[in-house]
Amino acid sequence: MTVRRLQESFCENFAEIAEATDALHAESWSQEGAPLLHLWFEDLARLLNSRMGASDFDAKICDVFEFIDGHWGTGSAEVRACIDSSLVENLFWQVPARRAESAWRIMPPRLQNLYIDFHGQPPIMS
């Protein structure tokens, strides 16, 4: 699987979140044609960060985490690098502790370990 296919699959499975990510991505990166894929996943992290802790979004973020974790497990080196450096490393950025806690609890252990490997610790939680 390529990063392009990962992004296409994400869009197929999470149309509403993908559309919001596309809008956020378009604000930062004006480019005709295909999105800058690694940056698109950074923007996905930004979108998830902005919605963490919203009770109506917990189920969706859980599904997103499971989707990403599954693709990490079956993905190529390219896909794993994108998930690690573009998505997971950017999660929880400037998310208040009380909001980060609920998202961290539902994050799969493999993704938590990627986060800790980069940041040296879990996000600050209440």
Tab-separated table of C-alpha atoms in Angstrom:
chain	number	residue	atom	x	y	z
A	1	MET	CA	0.000	0.000	0.000
A	2	THR	CA	1.156	3.511	-0.770
A	3	VAL	CA	0.487	6.696	1.156
A	4	ARG	CA	-1.795	7.768	-1.715
A	5	ARG	CA	-3.863	4.587	-1.250
A	6	LEU	CA	-3.921	5.075	2.532
A	7	GLN	CA	-5.333	8.562	2.030
A	8	GLU	CA	-7.883	7.338	-0.521
A	9	SER	CA	-8.972	4.545	1.807
A	10	PHE	CA	-9.277	6.988	4.693
A	11	CYS	CA	-11.456	9.266	2.566
A	12	GLU	CA	-13.672	6.321	1.606
A	13	ASN	CA	-14.127	5.278	5.235
A	14	PHE	CA	-14.343	8.705	6.900
A	15	ALA	CA	-15.854	11.042	4.318
A	16	GLU	CA	-16.937	13.756	6.778
A	17	ILE	CA	-13.555	13.876	8.547
A	18	ALA	CA	-11.725	13.739	5.201
A	19	GLU	CA	-13.739	16.673	3.844
A	20	ALA	CA	-12.971	18.737	6.939
A	21	THR	CA	-9.297	17.801	6.613
A	22	ASP	CA	-9.363	18.797	2.934
A	23	ALA	CA	-10.743	22.199	3.910
A	24	LEU	CA	-8.093	22.659	6.588
A	25	HIS	CA	-5.404	21.512	4.166
A	26	ALA	CA	-6.593	23.971	1.514
A	27	GLU	CA	-6.244	26.844	3.999
A	28	SER	CA	-2.554	26.080	4.459
A	29	TRP	CA	-1.472	24.727	1.106
A	30	SER	CA	-2.685	26.109	-2.166
A	31	GLN	CA	-1.783	23.660	-4.866
A	32	GLU	CA	-3.634	22.537	-7.924
A	33	GLY	CA	-4.284	18.824	-8.152
A	34	ALA	CA	-3.273	16.232	-5.593
A	35	PRO	CA	-2.790	17.225	-1.964
A	36	LEU	CA	0.656	17.084	-0.448
A	37	LEU	CA	-0.015	13.734	1.176
A	38	HIS	CA	2.275	13.822	4.192
A	39	LEU	CA	1.072	17.345	4.931
A	40	TRP	CA	-2.524	16.171	4.493
A	41	PHE	CA	-1.959	13.693	7.326
A	42	GLU	CA	-0.463	16.485	9.458
A	43	ASP	CA	-3.655	18.429	8.813
A	44	LEU	CA	-5.681	15.359	9.782
A	45	ALA	CA	-3.834	15.383	13.119
A	46	ARG	CA	-4.668	19.087	13.520
A	47	LEU	CA	-8.333	18.369	12.838
A	48	LEU	CA	-8.394	15.469	15.300
A	49	ASN	CA	-6.682	17.661	17.901
A	50	SER	CA	-9.346	20.326	17.489
A	51	ARG	CA	-12.115	17.788	18.093
A	52	MET	CA	-10.539	15.749	20.898
A	53	GLY	CA	-12.660	15.638	23.997
A	54	ALA	CA	-15.929	16.335	22.222
A	55	SER	CA	-18.255	13.615	23.478
A	56	ASP	CA	-19.935	13.233	20.097
A	57	PHE	CA	-16.532	12.715	18.439
A	58	ASP	CA	-15.034	10.041	20.729
A	59	ALA	CA	-16.523	7.159	18.744
A	60	LYS	CA	-15.287	8.645	15.472
A	61	ILE	CA	-11.776	9.234	16.772
A	62	CYS	CA	-11.713	5.672	18.095
A	63	ASP	CA	-12.613	4.411	14.605
A	64	VAL	CA	-9.933	6.629	13.063
A	65	PHE	CA	-7.310	5.327	15.498
A	66	GLU	CA	-8.297	1.713	14.751
A	67	PHE	CA	-8.131	2.392	11.011
A	68	ILE	CA	-4.686	3.969	11.285
A	69	ASP	CA	-3.417	1.251	13.613
A	70	GLY	CA	-4.585	-1.446	11.197
A	71	HIS	CA	-2.829	0.218	8.300
A	72	TRP	CA	0.342	0.586	10.374
A	73	GLY	CA	0.261	-3.159	10.956
A	74	THR	CA	-0.126	-4.015	7.267
A	75	GLY	CA	1.516	-0.974	5.709
A	76	SER	CA	4.693	-0.540	3.752
A	77	ALA	CA	7.691	1.341	5.152
A	78	GLU	CA	6.392	4.436	3.335
A	79	VAL	CA	2.952	4.162	4.972
A	80	ARG	CA	4.455	3.526	8.411
A	81	ALA	CA	6.747	6.545	8.087
A	82	CYS	CA	3.807	8.744	7.108
A	83	ILE	CA	1.636	7.506	9.966
A	84	ASP	CA	4.467	7.952	12.457
A	85	SER	CA	5.926	11.299	11.434
A	86	SER	CA	2.980	13.059	9.840
A	87	LEU	CA	0.072	11.898	11.967
A	88	VAL	CA	1.038	10.428	15.339
A	89	GLU	CA	3.855	12.881	16.113
A	90	ASN	CA	1.425	15.771	15.579
A	91	LEU	CA	-1.408	14.429	17.710
A	92	PHE	CA	-2.180	16.131	21.037
A	93	TRP	CA	-0.346	19.326	20.009
A	94	GLN	CA	-1.670	22.102	22.243
A	95	VAL	CA	-4.657	19.986	23.290
A	96	PRO	CA	-5.718	20.840	26.846
A	97	ALA	CA	-4.992	18.055	29.338
A	98	ARG	CA	-8.629	17.330	30.116
A	99	ARG	CA	-9.403	16.844	26.401
A	100	ALA	CA	-6.277	14.798	25.670
A	101	GLU	CA	-7.065	12.241	28.351
A	102	SER	CA	-10.160	10.765	26.716
A	103	ALA	CA	-8.453	10.468	23.326
A	104	TRP	CA	-5.319	8.903	24.823
A	105	ARG	CA	-7.404	6.243	26.601
A	106	ILE	CA	-8.885	5.039	23.293
A	107	MET	CA	-5.666	5.268	21.276
A	108	PRO	CA	-4.313	1.792	20.423
A	109	PRO	CA	-1.135	0.835	22.321
A	110	ARG	CA	0.956	0.639	19.146
A	111	LEU	CA	0.118	4.262	18.285
A	112	GLN	CA	0.683	5.311	21.894
A	113	ASN	CA	4.140	3.734	21.703
A	114	LEU	CA	4.936	5.644	18.500
A	115	TYR	CA	3.907	8.854	20.238
A	116	ILE	CA	6.018	8.091	23.323
A	117	ASP	CA	9.007	7.026	21.193
A	118	PHE	CA	9.011	10.478	19.603
A	119	HIS	CA	7.965	12.702	22.515
A	120	GLY	CA	9.517	10.696	25.333
A	121	GLN	CA	6.273	10.631	27.322
A	122	PRO	CA	2.497	10.560	26.917
A	123	PRO	CA	0.690	13.858	26.387
A	124	ILE	CA	0.042	15.926	29.498
A	125	MET	CA	-3.279	14.837	30.943
A	126	SER	CA	-5.255	15.992	33.967
